[in-house]
Short mmCIF file of C-alpha atoms in Angstrom, two decimals:
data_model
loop_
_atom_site.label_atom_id
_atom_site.label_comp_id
_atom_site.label_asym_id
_atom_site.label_seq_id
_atom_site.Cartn_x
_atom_site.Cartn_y
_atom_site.Cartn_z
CA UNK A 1 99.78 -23.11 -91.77
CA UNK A 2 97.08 -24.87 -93.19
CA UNK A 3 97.07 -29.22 -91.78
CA UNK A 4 94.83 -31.46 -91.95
CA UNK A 5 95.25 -33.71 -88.54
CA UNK A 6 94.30 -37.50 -88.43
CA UNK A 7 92.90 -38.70 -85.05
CA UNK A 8 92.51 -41.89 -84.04
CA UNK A 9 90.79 -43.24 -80.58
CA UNK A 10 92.52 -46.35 -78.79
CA UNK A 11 90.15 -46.85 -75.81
CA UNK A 12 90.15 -50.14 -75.02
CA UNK A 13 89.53 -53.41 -78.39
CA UNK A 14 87.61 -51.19 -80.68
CA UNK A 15 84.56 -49.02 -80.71
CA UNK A 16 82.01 -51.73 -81.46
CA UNK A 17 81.23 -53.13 -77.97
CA UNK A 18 82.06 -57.11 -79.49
CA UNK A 19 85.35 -56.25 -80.55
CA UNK A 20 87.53 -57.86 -78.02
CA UNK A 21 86.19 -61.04 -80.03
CA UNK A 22 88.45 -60.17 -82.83
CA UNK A 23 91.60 -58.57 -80.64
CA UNK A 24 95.11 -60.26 -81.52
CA UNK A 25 95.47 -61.44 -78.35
CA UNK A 26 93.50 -63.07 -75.19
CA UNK A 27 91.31 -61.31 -73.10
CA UNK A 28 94.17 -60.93 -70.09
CA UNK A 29 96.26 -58.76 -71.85
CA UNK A 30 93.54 -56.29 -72.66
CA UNK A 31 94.59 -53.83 -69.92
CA UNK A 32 98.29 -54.34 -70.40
CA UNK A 33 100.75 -51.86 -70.87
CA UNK A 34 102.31 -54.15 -73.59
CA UNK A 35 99.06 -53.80 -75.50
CA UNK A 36 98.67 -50.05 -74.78
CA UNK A 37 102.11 -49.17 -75.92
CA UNK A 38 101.93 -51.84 -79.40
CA UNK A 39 99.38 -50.11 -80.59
CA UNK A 40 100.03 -46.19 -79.91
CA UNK A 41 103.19 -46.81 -81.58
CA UNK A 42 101.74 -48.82 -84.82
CA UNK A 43 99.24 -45.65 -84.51
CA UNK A 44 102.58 -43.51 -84.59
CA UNK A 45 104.28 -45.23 -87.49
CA UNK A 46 101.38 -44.60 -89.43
CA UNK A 47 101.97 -40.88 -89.48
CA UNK A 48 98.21 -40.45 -87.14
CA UNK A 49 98.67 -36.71 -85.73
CA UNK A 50 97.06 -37.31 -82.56
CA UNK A 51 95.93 -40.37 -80.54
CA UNK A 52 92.77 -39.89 -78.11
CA UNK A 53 91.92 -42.45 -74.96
CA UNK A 54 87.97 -42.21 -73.94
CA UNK A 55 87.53 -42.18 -69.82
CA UNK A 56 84.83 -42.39 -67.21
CA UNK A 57 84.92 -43.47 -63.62
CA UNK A 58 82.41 -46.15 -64.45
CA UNK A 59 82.97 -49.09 -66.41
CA UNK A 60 82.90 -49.28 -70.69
CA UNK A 61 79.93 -50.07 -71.87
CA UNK A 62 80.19 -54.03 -74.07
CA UNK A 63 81.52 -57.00 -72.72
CA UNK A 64 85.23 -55.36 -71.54
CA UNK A 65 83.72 -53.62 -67.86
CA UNK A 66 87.27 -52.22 -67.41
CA UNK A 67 89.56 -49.64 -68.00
CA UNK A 68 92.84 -47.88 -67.07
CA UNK A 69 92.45 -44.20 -66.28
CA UNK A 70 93.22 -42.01 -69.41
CA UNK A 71 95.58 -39.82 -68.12
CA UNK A 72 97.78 -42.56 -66.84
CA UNK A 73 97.66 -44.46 -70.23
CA UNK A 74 98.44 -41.30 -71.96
CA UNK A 75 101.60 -40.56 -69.76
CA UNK A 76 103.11 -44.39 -69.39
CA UNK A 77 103.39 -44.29 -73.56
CA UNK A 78 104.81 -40.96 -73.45
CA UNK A 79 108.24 -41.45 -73.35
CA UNK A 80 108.22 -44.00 -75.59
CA UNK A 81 106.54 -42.34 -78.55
CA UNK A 82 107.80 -39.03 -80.04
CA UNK A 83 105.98 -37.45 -82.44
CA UNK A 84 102.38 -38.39 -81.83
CA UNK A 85 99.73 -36.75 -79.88
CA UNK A 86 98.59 -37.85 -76.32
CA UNK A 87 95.16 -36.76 -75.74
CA UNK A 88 93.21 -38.61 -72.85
CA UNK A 89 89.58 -37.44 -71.53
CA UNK A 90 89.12 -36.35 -68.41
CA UNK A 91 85.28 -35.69 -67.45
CA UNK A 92 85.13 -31.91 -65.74
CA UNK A 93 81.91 -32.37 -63.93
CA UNK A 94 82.68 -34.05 -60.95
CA UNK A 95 86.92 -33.75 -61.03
CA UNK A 96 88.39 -31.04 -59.13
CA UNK A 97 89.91 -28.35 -61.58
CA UNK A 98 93.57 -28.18 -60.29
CA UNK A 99 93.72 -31.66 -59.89
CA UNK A 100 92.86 -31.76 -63.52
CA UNK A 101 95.78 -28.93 -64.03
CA UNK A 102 98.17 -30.27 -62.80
CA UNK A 103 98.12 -33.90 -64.46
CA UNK A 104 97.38 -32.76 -67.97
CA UNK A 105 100.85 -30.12 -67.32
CA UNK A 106 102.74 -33.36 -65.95
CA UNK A 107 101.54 -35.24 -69.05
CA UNK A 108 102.95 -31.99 -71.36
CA UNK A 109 106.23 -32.50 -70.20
CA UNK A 110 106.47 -36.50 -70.40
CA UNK A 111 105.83 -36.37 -74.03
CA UNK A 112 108.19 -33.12 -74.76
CA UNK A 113 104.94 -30.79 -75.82
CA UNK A 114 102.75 -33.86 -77.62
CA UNK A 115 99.59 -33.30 -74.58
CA UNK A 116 95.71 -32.04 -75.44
CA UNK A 117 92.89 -32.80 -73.46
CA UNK A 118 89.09 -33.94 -73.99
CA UNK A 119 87.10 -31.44 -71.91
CA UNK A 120 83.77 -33.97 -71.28
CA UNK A 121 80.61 -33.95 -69.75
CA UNK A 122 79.60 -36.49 -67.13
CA UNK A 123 76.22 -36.83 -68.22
CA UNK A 124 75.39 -40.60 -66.52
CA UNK A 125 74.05 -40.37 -63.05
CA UNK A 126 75.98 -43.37 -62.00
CA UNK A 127 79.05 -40.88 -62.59
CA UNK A 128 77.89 -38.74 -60.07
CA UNK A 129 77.13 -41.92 -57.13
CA UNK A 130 80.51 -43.17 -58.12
CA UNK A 131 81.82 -39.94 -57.29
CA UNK A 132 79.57 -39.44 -54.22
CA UNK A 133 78.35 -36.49 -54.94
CA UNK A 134 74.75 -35.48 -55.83
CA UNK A 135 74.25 -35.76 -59.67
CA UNK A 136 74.14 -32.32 -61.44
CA UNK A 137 71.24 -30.97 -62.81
CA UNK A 138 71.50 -31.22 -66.90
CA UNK A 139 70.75 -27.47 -66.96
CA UNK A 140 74.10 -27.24 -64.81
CA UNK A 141 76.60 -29.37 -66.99
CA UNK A 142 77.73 -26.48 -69.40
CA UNK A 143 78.58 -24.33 -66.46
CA UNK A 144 80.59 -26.99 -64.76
CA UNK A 145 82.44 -27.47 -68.21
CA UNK A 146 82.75 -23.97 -68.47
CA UNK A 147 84.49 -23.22 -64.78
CA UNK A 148 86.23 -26.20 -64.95
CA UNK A 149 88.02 -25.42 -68.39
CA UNK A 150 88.15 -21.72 -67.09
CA UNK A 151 90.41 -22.64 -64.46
CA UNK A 152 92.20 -25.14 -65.58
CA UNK A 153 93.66 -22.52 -68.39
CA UNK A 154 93.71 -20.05 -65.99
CA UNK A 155 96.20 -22.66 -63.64
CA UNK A 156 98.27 -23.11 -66.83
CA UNK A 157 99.11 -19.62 -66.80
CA UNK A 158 99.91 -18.96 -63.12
CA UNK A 159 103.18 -19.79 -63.65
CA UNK A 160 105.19 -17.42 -66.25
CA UNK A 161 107.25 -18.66 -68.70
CA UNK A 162 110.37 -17.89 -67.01
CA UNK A 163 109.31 -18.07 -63.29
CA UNK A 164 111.99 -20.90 -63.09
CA UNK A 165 115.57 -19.48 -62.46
CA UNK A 166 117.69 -22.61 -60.77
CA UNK A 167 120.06 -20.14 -59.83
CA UNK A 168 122.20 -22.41 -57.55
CA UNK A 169 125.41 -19.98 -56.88
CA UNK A 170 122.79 -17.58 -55.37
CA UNK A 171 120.17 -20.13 -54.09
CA UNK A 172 117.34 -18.51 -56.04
CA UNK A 173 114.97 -21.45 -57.43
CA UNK A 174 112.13 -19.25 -58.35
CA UNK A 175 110.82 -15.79 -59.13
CA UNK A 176 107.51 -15.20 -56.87
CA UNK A 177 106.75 -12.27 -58.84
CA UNK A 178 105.75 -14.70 -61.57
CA UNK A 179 103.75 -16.87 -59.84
CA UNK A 180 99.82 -15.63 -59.83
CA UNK A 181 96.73 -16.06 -57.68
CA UNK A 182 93.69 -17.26 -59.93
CA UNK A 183 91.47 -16.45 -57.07
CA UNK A 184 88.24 -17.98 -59.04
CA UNK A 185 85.02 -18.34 -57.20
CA UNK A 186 82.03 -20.58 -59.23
CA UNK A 187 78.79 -21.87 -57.94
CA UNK A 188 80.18 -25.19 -57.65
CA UNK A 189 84.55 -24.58 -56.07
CA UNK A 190 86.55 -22.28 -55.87
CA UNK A 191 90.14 -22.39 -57.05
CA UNK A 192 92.96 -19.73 -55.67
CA UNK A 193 95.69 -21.09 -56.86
CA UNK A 194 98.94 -20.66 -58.31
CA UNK A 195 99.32 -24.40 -59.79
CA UNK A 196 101.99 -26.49 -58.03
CA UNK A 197 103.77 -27.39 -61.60
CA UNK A 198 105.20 -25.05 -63.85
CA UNK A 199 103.77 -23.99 -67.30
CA UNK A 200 103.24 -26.32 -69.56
CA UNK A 201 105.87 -26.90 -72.29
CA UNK A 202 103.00 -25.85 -74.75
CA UNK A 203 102.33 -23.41 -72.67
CA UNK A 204 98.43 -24.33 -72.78
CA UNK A 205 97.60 -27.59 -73.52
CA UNK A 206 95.66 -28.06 -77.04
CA UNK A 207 91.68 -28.73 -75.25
CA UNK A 208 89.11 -30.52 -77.25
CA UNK A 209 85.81 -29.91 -76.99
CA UNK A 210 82.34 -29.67 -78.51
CA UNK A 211 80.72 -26.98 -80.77
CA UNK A 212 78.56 -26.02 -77.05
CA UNK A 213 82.38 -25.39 -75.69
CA UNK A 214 83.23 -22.16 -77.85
CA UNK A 215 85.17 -20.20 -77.59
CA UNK A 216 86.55 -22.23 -74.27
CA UNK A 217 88.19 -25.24 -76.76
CA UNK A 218 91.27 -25.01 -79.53
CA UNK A 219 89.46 -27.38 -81.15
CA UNK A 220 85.89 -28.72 -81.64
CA UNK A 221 85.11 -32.00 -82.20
CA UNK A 222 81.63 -32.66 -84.57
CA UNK A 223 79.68 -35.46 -83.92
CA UNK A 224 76.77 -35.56 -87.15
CA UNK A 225 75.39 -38.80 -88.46
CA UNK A 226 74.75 -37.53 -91.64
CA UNK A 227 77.93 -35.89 -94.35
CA UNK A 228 76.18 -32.59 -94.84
CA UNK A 229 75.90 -31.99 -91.52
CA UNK A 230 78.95 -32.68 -90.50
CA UNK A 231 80.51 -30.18 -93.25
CA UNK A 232 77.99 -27.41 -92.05
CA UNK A 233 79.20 -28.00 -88.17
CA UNK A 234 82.68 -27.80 -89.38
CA UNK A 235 82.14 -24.84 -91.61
CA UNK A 236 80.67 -22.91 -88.43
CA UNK A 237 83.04 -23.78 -86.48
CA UNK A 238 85.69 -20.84 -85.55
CA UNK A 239 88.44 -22.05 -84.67
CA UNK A 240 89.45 -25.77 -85.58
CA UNK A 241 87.03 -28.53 -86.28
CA UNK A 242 87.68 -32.31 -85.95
CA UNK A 243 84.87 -34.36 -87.92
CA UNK A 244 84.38 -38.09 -85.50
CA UNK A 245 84.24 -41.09 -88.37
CA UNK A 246 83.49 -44.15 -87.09
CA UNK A 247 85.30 -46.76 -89.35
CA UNK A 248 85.13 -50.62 -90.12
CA UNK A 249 87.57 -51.83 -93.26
CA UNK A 250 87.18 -54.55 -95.41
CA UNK A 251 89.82 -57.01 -94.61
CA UNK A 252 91.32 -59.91 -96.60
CA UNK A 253 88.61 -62.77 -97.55
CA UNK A 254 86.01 -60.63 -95.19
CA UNK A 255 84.24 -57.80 -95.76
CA UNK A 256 83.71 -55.06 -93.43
CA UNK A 257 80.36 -55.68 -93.02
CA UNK A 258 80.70 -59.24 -92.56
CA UNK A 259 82.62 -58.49 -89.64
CA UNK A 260 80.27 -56.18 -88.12
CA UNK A 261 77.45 -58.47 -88.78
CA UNK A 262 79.70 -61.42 -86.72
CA UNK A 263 79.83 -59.05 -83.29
CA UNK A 264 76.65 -57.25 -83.79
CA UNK A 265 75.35 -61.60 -83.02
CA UNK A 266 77.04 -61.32 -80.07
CA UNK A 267 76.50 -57.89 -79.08
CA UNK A 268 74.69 -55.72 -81.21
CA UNK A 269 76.28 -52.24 -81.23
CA UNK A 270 74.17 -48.74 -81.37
CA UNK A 271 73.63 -46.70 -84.04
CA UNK A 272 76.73 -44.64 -83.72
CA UNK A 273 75.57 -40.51 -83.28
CA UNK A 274 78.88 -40.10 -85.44
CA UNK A 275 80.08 -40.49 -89.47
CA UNK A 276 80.01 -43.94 -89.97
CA UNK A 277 81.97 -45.44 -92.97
CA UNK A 278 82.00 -49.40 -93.90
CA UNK A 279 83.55 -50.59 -96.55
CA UNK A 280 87.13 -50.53 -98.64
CA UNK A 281 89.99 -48.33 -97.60
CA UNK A 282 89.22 -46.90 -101.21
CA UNK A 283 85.87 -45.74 -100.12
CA UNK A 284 87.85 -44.32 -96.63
CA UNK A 285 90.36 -42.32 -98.66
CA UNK A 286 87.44 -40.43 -100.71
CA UNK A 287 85.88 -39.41 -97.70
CA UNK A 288 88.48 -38.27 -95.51
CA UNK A 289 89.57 -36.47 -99.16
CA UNK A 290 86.23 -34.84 -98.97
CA UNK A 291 85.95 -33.88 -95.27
CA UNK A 292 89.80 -31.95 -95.77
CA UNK A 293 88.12 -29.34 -97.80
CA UNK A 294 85.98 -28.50 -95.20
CA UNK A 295 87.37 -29.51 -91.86
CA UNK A 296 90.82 -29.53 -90.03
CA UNK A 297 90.92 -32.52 -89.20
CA UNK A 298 89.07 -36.28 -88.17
CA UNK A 299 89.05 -38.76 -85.39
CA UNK A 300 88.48 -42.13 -86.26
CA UNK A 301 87.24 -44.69 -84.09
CA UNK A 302 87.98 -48.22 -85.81
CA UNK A 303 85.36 -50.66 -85.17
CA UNK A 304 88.41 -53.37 -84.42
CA UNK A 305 91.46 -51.86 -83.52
CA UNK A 306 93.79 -54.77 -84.26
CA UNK A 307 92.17 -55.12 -87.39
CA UNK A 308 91.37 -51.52 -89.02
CA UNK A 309 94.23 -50.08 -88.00
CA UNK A 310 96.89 -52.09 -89.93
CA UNK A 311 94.71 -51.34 -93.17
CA UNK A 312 94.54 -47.45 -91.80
CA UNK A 313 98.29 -48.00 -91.63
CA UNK A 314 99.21 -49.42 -94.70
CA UNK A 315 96.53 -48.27 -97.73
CA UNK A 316 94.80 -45.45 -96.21
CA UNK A 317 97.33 -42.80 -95.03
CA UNK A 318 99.28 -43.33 -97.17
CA UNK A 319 97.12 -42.47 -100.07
CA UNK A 320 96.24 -39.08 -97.90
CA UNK A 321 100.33 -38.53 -97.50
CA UNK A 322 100.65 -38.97 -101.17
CA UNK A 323 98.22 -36.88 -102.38
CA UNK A 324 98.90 -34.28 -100.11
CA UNK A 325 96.27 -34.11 -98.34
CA UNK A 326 97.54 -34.62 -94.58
CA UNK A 327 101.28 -34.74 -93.50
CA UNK A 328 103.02 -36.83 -90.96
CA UNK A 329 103.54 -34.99 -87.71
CA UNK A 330 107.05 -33.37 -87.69
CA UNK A 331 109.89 -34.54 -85.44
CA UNK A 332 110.69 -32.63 -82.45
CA UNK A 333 107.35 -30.57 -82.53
CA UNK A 334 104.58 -29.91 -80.42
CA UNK A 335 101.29 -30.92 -80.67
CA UNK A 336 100.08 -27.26 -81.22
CA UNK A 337 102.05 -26.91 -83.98
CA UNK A 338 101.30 -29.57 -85.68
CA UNK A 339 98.05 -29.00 -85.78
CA UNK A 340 99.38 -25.25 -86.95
CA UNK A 341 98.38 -23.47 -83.85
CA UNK A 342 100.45 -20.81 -82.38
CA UNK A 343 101.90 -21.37 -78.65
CA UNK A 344 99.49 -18.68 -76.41
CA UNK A 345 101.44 -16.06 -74.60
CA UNK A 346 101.09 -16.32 -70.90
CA UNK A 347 98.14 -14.01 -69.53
CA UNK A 348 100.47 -12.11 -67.26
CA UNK A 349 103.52 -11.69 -69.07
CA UNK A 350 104.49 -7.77 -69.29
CA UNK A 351 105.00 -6.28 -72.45
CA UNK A 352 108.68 -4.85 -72.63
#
C-alpha cells in the first residue's frame, strides 16, 4: 500500500527555543498533562499519522530547562487517543537495552498497536556524566546504536506470538517452549534474556532511525537543509524515508517571519540542519505535495506549537486529504499499517 505519513513533533512549546513566549497558556502548565494531552489530540483530529516526543536526560536547550521523560508522555496520552501514533525517543547509548524493551512493548499495548520508537544517539558528553558513566568515544556511538537496537528487536521476539495460553481449568499460564534466550554478548552488555512482557501487539515496534541506521530501522528519518538533498536521501533510502521540515505559518495580521523575528530578539534560534519552510500554509501544501513524490512521509516540527498547529489543522491537511495526497490514519489500526508496513513474523515461530 502506498501512504504518505504526516509527522509532527510535540516536545515541549515549539522547536524555536523562544517559543514558550507565544504558548496559549502560562509558563506553569508547560509540563502538564492537561497540556500534553490538548495538544496530541488537536494533533489527532487533524488526521497527523504519527506524533513524535524528543528526549534526553539533560535539560532542552532555550529558556524551558525541563522536560517529562518521552516514554511516559507517550504512554499517559495513550489511552486517550486512538488512532494516532505514539513515538517517543529514547537515546540507546547509555540506556540499558531490555529496559528499553520492555517500556516501548508496555507502551504497544496502552495505545492498542499505535507505538514506534526514535533509536538516538547520545552524542553530548554531559549525557554521559548525567548517566555516570564514562562518555563514549564518537567512533563507538554507531555500535552502541547498533547492539542496542539489535537487542531490543531481538527481546521483542523472545516471546512467540502465542506463548500466552491462560488456561485456568488446567492452570497452564504459559508455554516455555515459546519463550527464547537472546543470549547476546557486545563490547559494551550483554543481554540473555527472554523479555519479561509479552510480544508486542505489533509484534515489533515501528523504529525510527537515521540513514547511518540501515538496515537496523523501518524507517529513516532525513535531516538535509537543502530540497534536493533531501529528495536524493529519500530516494536512497530502502526502506521508508521520513523528510524532517521545520515549519513556521503565517498567522492572522502576522506573518511567519514576523514571528520568528519577535523570539529570535529574545533568543535567537540556530540554523536548523533540517527543511525549513516560512511562510503561508499555501507555500506548506506545495512542498509537502512535492516531497510525496519522492518520500513516504515528513515530520514537522512547528516553530510554535499553539500557533502552527491550528493552521496545520485547519488549511494544510486538509488540502493534502483532498487532493489525495495523504490519508487520515484508519480506525482500529496499527501504526505499522498505517504507514503500510506488514506486521514481522516472530524469528522463532516454526513453519507448519
Amino acid at each position: 500500500m502506498s501512504v504518505f505519513g504526516l509527522g509532527i513533533e510535540l516536545d515541549g512549546e515549539g522547536s524555536h527555543p523562544a517559543s514558550w513566549r507565544r504558548a496559549n497558556h502560562p509558563p506553569s502548565e508547560s509540563l502538564s498533562g492537561r497540556t500534553l494531552l490538548a495538544r496530541v489530540r488537536a494533533a489527532e483530529n487533524a488526521g497527523f499519522t504519527l506524533a513524535t516526543f524528543d528526549d534526553s536526560i539533560v535539560p532542552p536547550r532555550g529558556d524551558v530547562r525541563a522536560r517529562v521523560d518521552a516514554v511516559n508522555r507517550a504512554s499517559f496520552v495513550a489511552a486517550a487517543t486512538s488512532t494516532i501514533g505514539l513515538v517517543p525517543v529514547v537515546e540507546t547509548t547509555y540506556a540499558e537495552p531490555f529496559h528499553t524493551a520492555s517500556q516501548l512493548a508496555t507502551l504497544d499495548y496502552a495505545s492498542r498497536g499505535r507505538g514506534g520508537w526514535i533509536a538516538a544517539r547520545a552524542r553530548d558528553a554531559a549525557i554521559a556524566r548525567a548517566w555516570g558513566r564514562p562518555a563514549v568515544r564518537a567512533d563507538d556511538l554507531d555500535r552502541e546504536q547498533r547492539d542496542s537496537v539489535t537487542v531490543v528487536r531481538a527481546l521483542w521476539d523472545s516471546w512467540e506470538d502465542d506463548a500466552v495460553i491462560r488456561d485456568y481449568a488446567t492452570g497452564r499460564f504459559l508455554d516455555r517452549d515459546k519463550l527464547h534466550y537472546v543470549d547476546f554478548e557486545g563490547e559494551s552488555f550483554s543481554v540473555k534474556g527472554p523479555a519479561i512482557v509479552p510480544r508486542p501487539p505489533q509484534g515489533q515496534l515501528v523504529v525510527f532511525g537515521t540513514g547511518a541506521d540501515q538496515p537496523l530501522v523501518d524507517v529513516v528519518l532525513v535531516v538535509e537543509s537543502e530540497r534536493e538533498a533531501a529528495v536524493a536521501a529519500a530516494q536512497r533510502s530502502p526502506g521508508l524515508a521520513f523528510v524532517e521540515v521545520s515549519v513556521a505559518l503565517d498567522l492572522a495580521g502576522v506573518t511567519a517571519a514576523e514571528r520568528l523575528a519577535e523570539l529570535d530578539r529574545h533568543h535567537p534560534a540556530q540554523t536548523p540542519s533540517r527543511l525549513q519552510y516560512v511562510g503561508p500554509p499555501g507555500g506548506l501544501v506545495d512542498l509537502l505535495d512535492d516531497l510525496a513524490r519522492h518520500a513516504d512521509g515528513v515530520r514537522l516540527f512547528p516553530a510554535v506549537i499553539d500557533e502552527d498547529l491550528p493552521v496545520l489543522a485547519r488549511y494544510v491537511l486538509p488540502a493534502l486529504f483532498r487532493s489525495g495526497v495523504a490519508h487520515r490514519p484508519v480506525p482500529g489500526s496499527s501504526l505499522r499499517d498505517n504507514l503500510g508496513l506488514a506486521r514481522p513474523s516472530n524469528r522463532h515461530a516454526r513453519t507448519p
